[in-house]
Tab-separated table of C-alpha atoms in Angstrom:
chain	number	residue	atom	x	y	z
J	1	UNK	CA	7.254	31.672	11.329
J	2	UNK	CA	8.954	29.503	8.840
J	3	UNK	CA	9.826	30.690	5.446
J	4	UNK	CA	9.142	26.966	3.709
J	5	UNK	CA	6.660	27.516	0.840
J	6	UNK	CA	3.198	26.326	2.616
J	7	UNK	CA	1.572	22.790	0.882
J	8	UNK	CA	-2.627	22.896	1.391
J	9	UNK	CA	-4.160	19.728	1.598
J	10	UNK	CA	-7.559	19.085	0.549
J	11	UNK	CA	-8.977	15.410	2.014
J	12	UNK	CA	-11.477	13.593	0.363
J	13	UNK	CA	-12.989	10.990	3.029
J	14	UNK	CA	-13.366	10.533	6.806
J	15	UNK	CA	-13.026	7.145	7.603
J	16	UNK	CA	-9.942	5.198	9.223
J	17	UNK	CA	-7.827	5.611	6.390
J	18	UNK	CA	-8.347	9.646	6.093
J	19	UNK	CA	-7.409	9.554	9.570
J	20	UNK	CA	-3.914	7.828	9.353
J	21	UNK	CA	-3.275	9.956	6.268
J	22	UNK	CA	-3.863	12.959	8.535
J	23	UNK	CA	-1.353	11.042	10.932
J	24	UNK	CA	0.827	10.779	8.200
J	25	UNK	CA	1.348	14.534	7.767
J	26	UNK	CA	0.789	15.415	11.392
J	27	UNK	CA	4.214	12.772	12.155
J	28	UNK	CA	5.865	13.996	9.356
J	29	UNK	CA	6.044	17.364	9.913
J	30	UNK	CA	7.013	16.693	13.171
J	31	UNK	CA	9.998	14.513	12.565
J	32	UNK	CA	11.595	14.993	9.467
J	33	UNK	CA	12.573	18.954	7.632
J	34	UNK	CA	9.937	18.488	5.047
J	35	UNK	CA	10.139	21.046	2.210
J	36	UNK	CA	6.758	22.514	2.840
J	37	UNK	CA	4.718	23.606	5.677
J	38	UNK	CA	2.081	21.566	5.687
J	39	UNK	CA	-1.362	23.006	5.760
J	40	UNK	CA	-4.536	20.802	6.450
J	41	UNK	CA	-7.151	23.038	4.169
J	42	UNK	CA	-10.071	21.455	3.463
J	43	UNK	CA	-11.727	18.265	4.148
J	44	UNK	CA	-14.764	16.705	2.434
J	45	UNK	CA	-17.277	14.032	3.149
J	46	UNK	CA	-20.863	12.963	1.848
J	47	UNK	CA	-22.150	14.474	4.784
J	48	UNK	CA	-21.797	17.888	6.735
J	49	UNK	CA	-21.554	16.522	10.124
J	50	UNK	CA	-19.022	13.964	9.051
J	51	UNK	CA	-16.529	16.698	7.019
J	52	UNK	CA	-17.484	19.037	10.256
J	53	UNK	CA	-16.267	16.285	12.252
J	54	UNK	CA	-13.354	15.300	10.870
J	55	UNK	CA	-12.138	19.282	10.219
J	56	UNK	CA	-13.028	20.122	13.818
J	57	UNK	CA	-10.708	16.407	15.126
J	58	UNK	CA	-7.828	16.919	12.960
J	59	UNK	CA	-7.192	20.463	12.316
J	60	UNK	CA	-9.020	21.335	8.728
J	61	UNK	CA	-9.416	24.934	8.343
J	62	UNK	CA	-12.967	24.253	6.065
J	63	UNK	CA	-15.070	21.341	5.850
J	64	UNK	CA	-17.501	20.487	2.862
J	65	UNK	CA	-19.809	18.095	1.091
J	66	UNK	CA	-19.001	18.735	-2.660
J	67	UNK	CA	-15.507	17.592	-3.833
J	68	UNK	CA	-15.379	18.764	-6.924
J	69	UNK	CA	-15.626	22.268	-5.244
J	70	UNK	CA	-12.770	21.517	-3.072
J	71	UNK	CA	-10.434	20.453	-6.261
J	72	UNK	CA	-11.782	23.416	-7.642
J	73	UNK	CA	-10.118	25.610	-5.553
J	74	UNK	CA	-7.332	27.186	-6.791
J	75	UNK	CA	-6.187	27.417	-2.617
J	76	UNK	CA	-5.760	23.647	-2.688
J	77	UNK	CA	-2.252	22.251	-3.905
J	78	UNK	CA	-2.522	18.356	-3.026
J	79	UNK	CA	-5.693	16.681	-3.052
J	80	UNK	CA	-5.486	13.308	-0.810
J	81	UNK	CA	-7.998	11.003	-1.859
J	82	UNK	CA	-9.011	7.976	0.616
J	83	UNK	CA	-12.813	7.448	-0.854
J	84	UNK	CA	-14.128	4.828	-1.781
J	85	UNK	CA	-12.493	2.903	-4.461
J	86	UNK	CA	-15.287	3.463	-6.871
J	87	UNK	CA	-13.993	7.013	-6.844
J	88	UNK	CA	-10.606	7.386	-7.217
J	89	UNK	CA	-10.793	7.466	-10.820
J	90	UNK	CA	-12.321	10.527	-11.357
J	91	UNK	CA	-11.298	12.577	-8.287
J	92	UNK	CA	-7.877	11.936	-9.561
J	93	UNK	CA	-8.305	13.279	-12.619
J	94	UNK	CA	-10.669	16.154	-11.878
J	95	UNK	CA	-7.542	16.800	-9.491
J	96	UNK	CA	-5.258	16.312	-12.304
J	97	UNK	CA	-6.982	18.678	-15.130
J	98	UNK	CA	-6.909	21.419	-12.176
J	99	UNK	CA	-2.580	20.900	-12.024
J	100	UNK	CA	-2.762	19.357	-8.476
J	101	UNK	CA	-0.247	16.753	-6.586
J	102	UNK	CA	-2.694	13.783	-5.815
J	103	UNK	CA	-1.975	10.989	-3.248
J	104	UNK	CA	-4.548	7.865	-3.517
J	105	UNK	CA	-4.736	5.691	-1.264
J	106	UNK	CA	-4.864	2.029	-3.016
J	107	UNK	CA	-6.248	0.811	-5.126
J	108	UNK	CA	-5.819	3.474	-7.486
J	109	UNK	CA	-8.149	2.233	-9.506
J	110	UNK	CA	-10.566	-0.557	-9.830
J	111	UNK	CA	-9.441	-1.462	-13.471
J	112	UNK	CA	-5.953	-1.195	-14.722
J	113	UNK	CA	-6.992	0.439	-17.737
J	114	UNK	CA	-8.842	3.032	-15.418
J	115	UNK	CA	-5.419	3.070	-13.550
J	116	UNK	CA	-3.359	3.746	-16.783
J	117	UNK	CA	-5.516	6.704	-18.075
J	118	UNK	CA	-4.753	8.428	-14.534
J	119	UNK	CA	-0.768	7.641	-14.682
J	120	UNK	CA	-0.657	8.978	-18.751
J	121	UNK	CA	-2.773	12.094	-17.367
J	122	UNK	CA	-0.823	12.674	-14.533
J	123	UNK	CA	2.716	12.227	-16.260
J	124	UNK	CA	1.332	14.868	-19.060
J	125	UNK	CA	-0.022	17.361	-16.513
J	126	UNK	CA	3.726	17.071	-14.859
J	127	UNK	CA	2.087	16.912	-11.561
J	128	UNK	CA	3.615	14.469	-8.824
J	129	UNK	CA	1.241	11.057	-7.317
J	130	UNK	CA	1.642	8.863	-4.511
J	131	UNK	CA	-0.408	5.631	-4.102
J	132	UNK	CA	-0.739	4.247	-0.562
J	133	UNK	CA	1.355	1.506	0.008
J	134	UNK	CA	3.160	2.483	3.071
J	135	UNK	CA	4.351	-0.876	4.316
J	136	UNK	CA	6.939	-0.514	1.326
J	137	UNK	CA	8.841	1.726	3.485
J	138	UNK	CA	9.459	0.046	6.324
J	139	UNK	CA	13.016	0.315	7.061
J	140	UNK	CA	12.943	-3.530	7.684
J	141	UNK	CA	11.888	-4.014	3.638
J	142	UNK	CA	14.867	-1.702	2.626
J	143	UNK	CA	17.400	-3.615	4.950
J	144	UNK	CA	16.066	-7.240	3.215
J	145	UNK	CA	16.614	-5.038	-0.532
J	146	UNK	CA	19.490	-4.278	0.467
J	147	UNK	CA	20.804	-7.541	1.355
J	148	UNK	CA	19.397	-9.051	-1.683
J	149	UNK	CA	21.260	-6.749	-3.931
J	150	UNK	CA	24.287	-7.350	-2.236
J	151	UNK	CA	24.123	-10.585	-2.775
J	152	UNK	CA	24.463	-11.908	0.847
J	153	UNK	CA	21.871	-13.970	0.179
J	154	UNK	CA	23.222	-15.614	-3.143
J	155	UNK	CA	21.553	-16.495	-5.853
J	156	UNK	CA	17.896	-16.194	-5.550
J	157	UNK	CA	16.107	-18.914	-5.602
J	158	UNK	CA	12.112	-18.874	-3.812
J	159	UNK	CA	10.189	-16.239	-2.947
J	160	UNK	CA	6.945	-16.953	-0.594
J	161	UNK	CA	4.363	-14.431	0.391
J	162	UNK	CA	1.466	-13.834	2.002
J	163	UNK	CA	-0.995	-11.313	3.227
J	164	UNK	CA	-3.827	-13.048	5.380
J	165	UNK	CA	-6.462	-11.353	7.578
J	166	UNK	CA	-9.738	-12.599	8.826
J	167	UNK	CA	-11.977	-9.329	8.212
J	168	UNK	CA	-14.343	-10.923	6.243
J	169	UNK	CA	-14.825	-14.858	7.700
J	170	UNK	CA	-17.668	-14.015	9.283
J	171	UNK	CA	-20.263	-15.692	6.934
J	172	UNK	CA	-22.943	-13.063	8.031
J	173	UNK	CA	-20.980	-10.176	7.166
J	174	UNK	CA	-23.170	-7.616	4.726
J	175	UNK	CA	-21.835	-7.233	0.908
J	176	UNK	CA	-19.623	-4.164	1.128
J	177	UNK	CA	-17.656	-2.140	-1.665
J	178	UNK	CA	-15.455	-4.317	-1.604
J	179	UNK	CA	-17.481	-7.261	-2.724
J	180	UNK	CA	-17.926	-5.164	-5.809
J	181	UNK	CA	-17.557	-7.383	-9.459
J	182	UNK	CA	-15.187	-4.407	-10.622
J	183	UNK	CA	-12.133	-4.501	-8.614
J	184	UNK	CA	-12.875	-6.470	-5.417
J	185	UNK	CA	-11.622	-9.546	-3.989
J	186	UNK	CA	-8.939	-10.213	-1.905
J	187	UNK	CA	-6.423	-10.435	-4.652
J	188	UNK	CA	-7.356	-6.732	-5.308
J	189	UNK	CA	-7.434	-5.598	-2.119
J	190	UNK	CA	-4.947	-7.355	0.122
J	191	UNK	CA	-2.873	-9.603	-2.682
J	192	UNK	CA	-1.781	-5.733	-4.245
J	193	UNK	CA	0.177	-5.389	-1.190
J	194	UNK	CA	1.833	-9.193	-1.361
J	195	UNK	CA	2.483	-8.486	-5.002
J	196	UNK	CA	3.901	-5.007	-4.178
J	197	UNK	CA	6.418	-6.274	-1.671
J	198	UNK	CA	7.280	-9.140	-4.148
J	199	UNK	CA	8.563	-7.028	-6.650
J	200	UNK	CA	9.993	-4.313	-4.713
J	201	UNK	CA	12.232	-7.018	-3.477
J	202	UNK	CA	13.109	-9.265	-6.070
J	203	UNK	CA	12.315	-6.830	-9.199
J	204	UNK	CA	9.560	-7.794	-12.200
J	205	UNK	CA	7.357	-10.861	-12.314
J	206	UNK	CA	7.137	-11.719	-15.876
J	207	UNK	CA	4.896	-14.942	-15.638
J	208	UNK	CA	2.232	-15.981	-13.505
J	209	UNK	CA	-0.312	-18.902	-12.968
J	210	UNK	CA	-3.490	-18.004	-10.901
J	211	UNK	CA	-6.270	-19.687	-8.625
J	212	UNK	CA	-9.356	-17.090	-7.525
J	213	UNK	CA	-11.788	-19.262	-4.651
J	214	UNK	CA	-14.756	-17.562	-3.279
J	215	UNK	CA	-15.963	-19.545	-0.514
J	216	UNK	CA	-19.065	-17.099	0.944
J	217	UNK	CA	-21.204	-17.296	-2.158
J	218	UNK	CA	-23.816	-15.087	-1.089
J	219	UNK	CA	-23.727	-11.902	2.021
J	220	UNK	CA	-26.797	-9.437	2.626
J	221	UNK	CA	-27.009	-6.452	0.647
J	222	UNK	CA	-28.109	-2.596	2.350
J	223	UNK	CA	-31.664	-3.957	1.174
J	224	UNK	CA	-31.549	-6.821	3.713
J	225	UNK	CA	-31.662	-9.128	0.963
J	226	UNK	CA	-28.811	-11.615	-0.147
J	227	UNK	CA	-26.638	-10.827	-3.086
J	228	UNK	CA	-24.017	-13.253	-4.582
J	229	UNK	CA	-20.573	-12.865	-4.560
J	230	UNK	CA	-18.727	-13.267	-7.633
J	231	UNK	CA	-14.809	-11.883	-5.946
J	232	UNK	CA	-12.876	-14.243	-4.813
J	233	UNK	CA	-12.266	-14.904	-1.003
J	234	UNK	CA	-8.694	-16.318	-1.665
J	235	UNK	CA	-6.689	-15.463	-4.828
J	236	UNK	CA	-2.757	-17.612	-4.875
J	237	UNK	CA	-0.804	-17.173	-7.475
J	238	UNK	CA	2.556	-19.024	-9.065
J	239	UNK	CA	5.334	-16.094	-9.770
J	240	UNK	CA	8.271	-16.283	-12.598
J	241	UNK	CA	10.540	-13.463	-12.012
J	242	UNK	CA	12.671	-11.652	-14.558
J	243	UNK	CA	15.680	-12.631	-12.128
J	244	UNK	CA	14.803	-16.355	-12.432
J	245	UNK	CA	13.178	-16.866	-9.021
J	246	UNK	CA	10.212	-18.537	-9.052
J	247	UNK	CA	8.021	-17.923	-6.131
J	248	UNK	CA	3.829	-17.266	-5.066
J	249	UNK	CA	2.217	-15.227	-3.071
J	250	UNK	CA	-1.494	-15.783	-1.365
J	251	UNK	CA	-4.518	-13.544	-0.391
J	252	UNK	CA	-7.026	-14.080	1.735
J	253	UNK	CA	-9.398	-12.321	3.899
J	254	UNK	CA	-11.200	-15.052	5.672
J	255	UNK	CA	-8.282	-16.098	7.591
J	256	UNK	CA	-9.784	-16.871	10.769
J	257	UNK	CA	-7.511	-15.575	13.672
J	258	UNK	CA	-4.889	-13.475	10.821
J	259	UNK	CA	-5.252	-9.897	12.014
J	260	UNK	CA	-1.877	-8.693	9.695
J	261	UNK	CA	-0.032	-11.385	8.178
J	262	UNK	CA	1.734	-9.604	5.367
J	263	UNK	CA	4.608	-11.949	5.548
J	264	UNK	CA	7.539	-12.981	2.763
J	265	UNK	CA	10.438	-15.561	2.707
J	266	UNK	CA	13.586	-15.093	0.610
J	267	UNK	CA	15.721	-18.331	-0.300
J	268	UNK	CA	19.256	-18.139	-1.754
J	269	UNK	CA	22.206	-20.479	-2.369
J	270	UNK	CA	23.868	-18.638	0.604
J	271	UNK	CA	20.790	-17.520	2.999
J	272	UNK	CA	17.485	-16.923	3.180
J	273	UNK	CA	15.329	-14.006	5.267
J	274	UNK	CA	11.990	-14.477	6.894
J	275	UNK	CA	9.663	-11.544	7.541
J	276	UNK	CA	6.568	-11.051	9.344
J	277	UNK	CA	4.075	-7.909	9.353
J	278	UNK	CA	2.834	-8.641	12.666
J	279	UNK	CA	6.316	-8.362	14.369
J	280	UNK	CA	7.767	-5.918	11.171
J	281	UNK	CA	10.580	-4.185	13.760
J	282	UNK	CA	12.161	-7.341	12.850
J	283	UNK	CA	13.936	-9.101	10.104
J	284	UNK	CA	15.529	-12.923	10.443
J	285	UNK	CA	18.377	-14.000	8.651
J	286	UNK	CA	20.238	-17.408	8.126
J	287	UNK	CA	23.701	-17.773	6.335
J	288	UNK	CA	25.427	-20.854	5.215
J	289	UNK	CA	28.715	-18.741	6.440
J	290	UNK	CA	27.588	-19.555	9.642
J	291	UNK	CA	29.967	-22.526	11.828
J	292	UNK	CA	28.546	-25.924	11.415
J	293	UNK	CA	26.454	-26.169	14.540
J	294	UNK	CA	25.945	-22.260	15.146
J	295	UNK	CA	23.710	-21.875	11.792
J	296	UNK	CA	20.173	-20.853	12.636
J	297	UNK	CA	18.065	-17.865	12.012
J	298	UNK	CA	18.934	-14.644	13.743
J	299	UNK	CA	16.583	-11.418	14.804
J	300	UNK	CA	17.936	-8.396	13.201
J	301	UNK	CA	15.807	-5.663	15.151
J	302	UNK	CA	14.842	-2.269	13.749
J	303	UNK	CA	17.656	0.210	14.980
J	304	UNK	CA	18.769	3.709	14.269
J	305	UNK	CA	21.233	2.140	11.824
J	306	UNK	CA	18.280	1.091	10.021
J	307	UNK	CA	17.333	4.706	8.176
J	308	UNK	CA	14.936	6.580	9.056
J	309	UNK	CA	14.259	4.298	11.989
J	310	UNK	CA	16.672	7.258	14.052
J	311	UNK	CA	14.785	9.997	13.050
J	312	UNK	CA	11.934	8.568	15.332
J	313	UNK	CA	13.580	6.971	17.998
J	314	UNK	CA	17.207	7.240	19.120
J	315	UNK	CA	17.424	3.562	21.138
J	316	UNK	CA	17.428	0.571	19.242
J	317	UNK	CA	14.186	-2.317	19.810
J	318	UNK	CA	11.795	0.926	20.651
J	319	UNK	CA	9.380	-0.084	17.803
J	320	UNK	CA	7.792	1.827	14.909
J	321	UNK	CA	4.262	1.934	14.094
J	322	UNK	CA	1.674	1.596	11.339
J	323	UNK	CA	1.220	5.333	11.540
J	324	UNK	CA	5.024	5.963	11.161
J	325	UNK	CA	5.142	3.764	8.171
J	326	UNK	CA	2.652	6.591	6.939
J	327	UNK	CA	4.722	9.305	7.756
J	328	UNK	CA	7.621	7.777	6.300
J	329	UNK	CA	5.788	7.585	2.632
J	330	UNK	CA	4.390	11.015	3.143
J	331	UNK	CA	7.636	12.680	3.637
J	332	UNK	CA	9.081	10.668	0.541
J	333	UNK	CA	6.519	12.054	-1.333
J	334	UNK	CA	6.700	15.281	-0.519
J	335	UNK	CA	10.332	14.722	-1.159
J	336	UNK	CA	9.574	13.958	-4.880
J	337	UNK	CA	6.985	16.979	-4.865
J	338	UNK	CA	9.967	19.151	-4.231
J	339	UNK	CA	12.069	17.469	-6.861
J	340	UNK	CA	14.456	16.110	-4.210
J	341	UNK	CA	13.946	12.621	-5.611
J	342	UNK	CA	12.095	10.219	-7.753
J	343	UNK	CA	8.121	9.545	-6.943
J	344	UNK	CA	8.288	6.691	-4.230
J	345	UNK	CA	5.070	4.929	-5.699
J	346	UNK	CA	3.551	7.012	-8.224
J	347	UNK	CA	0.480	6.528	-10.474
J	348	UNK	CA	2.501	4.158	-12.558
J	349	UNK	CA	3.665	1.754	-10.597
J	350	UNK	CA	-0.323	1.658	-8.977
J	351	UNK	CA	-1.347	0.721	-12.822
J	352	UNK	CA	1.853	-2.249	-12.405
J	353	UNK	CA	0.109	-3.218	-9.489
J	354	UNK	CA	-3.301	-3.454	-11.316
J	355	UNK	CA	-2.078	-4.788	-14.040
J	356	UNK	CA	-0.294	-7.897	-12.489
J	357	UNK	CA	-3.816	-8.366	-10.364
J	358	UNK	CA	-5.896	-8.471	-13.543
J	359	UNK	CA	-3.167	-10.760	-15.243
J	360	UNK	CA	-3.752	-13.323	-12.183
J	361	UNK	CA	-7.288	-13.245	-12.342
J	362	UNK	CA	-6.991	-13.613	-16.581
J	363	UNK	CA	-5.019	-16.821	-15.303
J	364	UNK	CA	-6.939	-17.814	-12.856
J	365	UNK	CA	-10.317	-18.203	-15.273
J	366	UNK	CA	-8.054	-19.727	-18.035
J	367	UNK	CA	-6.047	-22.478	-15.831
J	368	UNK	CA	-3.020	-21.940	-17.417
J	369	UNK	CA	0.578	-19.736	-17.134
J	370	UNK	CA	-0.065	-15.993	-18.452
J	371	UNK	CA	2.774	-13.683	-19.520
J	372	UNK	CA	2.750	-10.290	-17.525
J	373	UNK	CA	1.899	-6.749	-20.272
């Protein structure tokens, strides 16, 4: 029996990203020595047979329908929300006001200034967030950081970035949360992850320049009857970074054929690095220090060099997976829970996040360069 202190997990929300937060745990606990034993407590869902469901598939001790019960609860000590969006604002700080851990998955909040009220709260209740942004800790992201800093790259130059997928090209699709006036689009939803990446790389974007497109005016509502659609479809934005790069990044979720482009370039005055979601065990790298005739991009492929790449697999070019992205994040979180580090990607930087996406779209309606708050 082990003699960690135990961590109970109450889950708000069933759907596929409950699951991989589930898989997040389940891997973590499994593969690194987490400070806690993990215990999945509760799980809750608008419906019985969906919370049933879900507790009897992954391992819930309880399942219920009211989540303000579950936060209640004095049992619970990290409530993991993965509602919809709509919701994360006050689930977090019902979670907050009852001295719980939260983890949200993104956005944390539709509005930044909905955002900000939950990172003040949770930074005066001294309790520890996570927002879901898992494909910050790919080992491949840290290894281009790395780099950066170093300086094998040189002076930065460009940045390029993108995160394309084609979930909503279908013209007939039905109007979906997403589609929602207050914090939809695919700026919101996707571009938080190419803006993310953008700065975790190259540090702060202090100016940008913005262009929102929605191209599906109009999808059918639950009522069967059309609705417009006033998010954008493809949000692209010019970047000015603190460092004196100057870059953009693009969103857009009616890229026909993109399943998972979440994809950067890096140019310096001594090399540049190319990255791709879609094959993200690898990282390729050119240097002017190369021979005349022998320069070209190389494959650097994920390896147990590449930390914590060995604590899943010992042979280099074995592959990790969405899922073990997840797990990574979790166990840095629960890390910072423990006070064995610094939040990964708390509350705070979720309001940065927010905050950039609302200065785009500010830009966007105005046509002109906006400073970044």
């Amino acid at each position: 029996m082990s003699d960690k202190p135990k961590l109970r997990i109450g889950l708000i929300g069933t759907g596929f990203m409950g699951k991989t937060h589930v898989f997040g745990f389940a891997t973590a606990a499994k593969v690194f020595d987490l400070p806690f034993e993990v215990e999945l407590h509760t799980v809750a869902d608008v419906t019985e047979s969906a919370a049933r469901k879900a507790a009897e598939a992954w391992g819930f001790a309880h399942a219920t329908t009211d989540w303000r019960q579950m936060v209640a609860d004095p049992a619970i000590d990290l409530v993991d929300i993965t509602a919809p969006n709509a919701l994360h604002k006050d689930v977090a700080l019902a979670a907050i006001r009852a001295g719980k851990h939260v983890y949200c998955e993104k956005p944390l909040a539709p509005l930044a200034a909905d955002a900000q009220e939950m990172a003040l709260a949770a930074e005066a209740a001294g309790v520890r967030t996570q927002v879901g942004f898992n494909y910050l800790c790919n080992p491949m992201l840290h290894l281009a950081r790395e780099m950066i800093a170093a300086g094998e790259l040189g002076e930065i130059r460009a940045y390029r970035g993108v995160h394309a997928e084609d979930y909503m090209a279908d013209a007939s699709g039905p109007f979906t949360f997403r589609h929602d006036p207050a914090g939809g689009g695919a700026l919101a939803d996707i571009g938080s992850h190419a803006l993310a990446t953008a700065e975790f790389l190259l540090g702060p974007i202090t100016r940008v320049m913005g262009d929102c497109v929605t191209m599906i005016g109009s999808r059918t509502g639950s009522d069967g009857q059309p609705r417009p659609v006033e998010v954008d479809d493809i949000g692209r934005a010019f970047l000015r970074f603190a460092n004196g790069a100057s870059g953009s990044i693009e969103a857009n979720w009616i890229a026909t054929g993109r399943k998972m482009q979440h994809d950067f370039e890096v140019y310096g005055s001594k090399g540049a690095l190319v990255f791709s979601q879609e094959r993200f065990n690898e990282l390729h790298f050119y240097s002017t220090a190369d021979a005349a005739g022998r320069r070209g991009f190389r494959r650097i492929e994920a390896a147990p060099d590449h930390a914590p790449y060995g604590a899943f697999c010992v042979a280099p070019g074995h592959q990790l997976g969405f899922n073990d992205l997840k797990a990574i994040e979790v166990a840095g979180y629960l890390a910072a829970i423990a006070g064995r580090q610094a939040e990964p990607f708390g509350f705070r930087a979720g309001w940065r996040i927010q905050t950039l996406i609302e200065t785009i779209q500010t830009s966007a309606r105005s046509g002109g360069w906006q400073d970044v708050p």
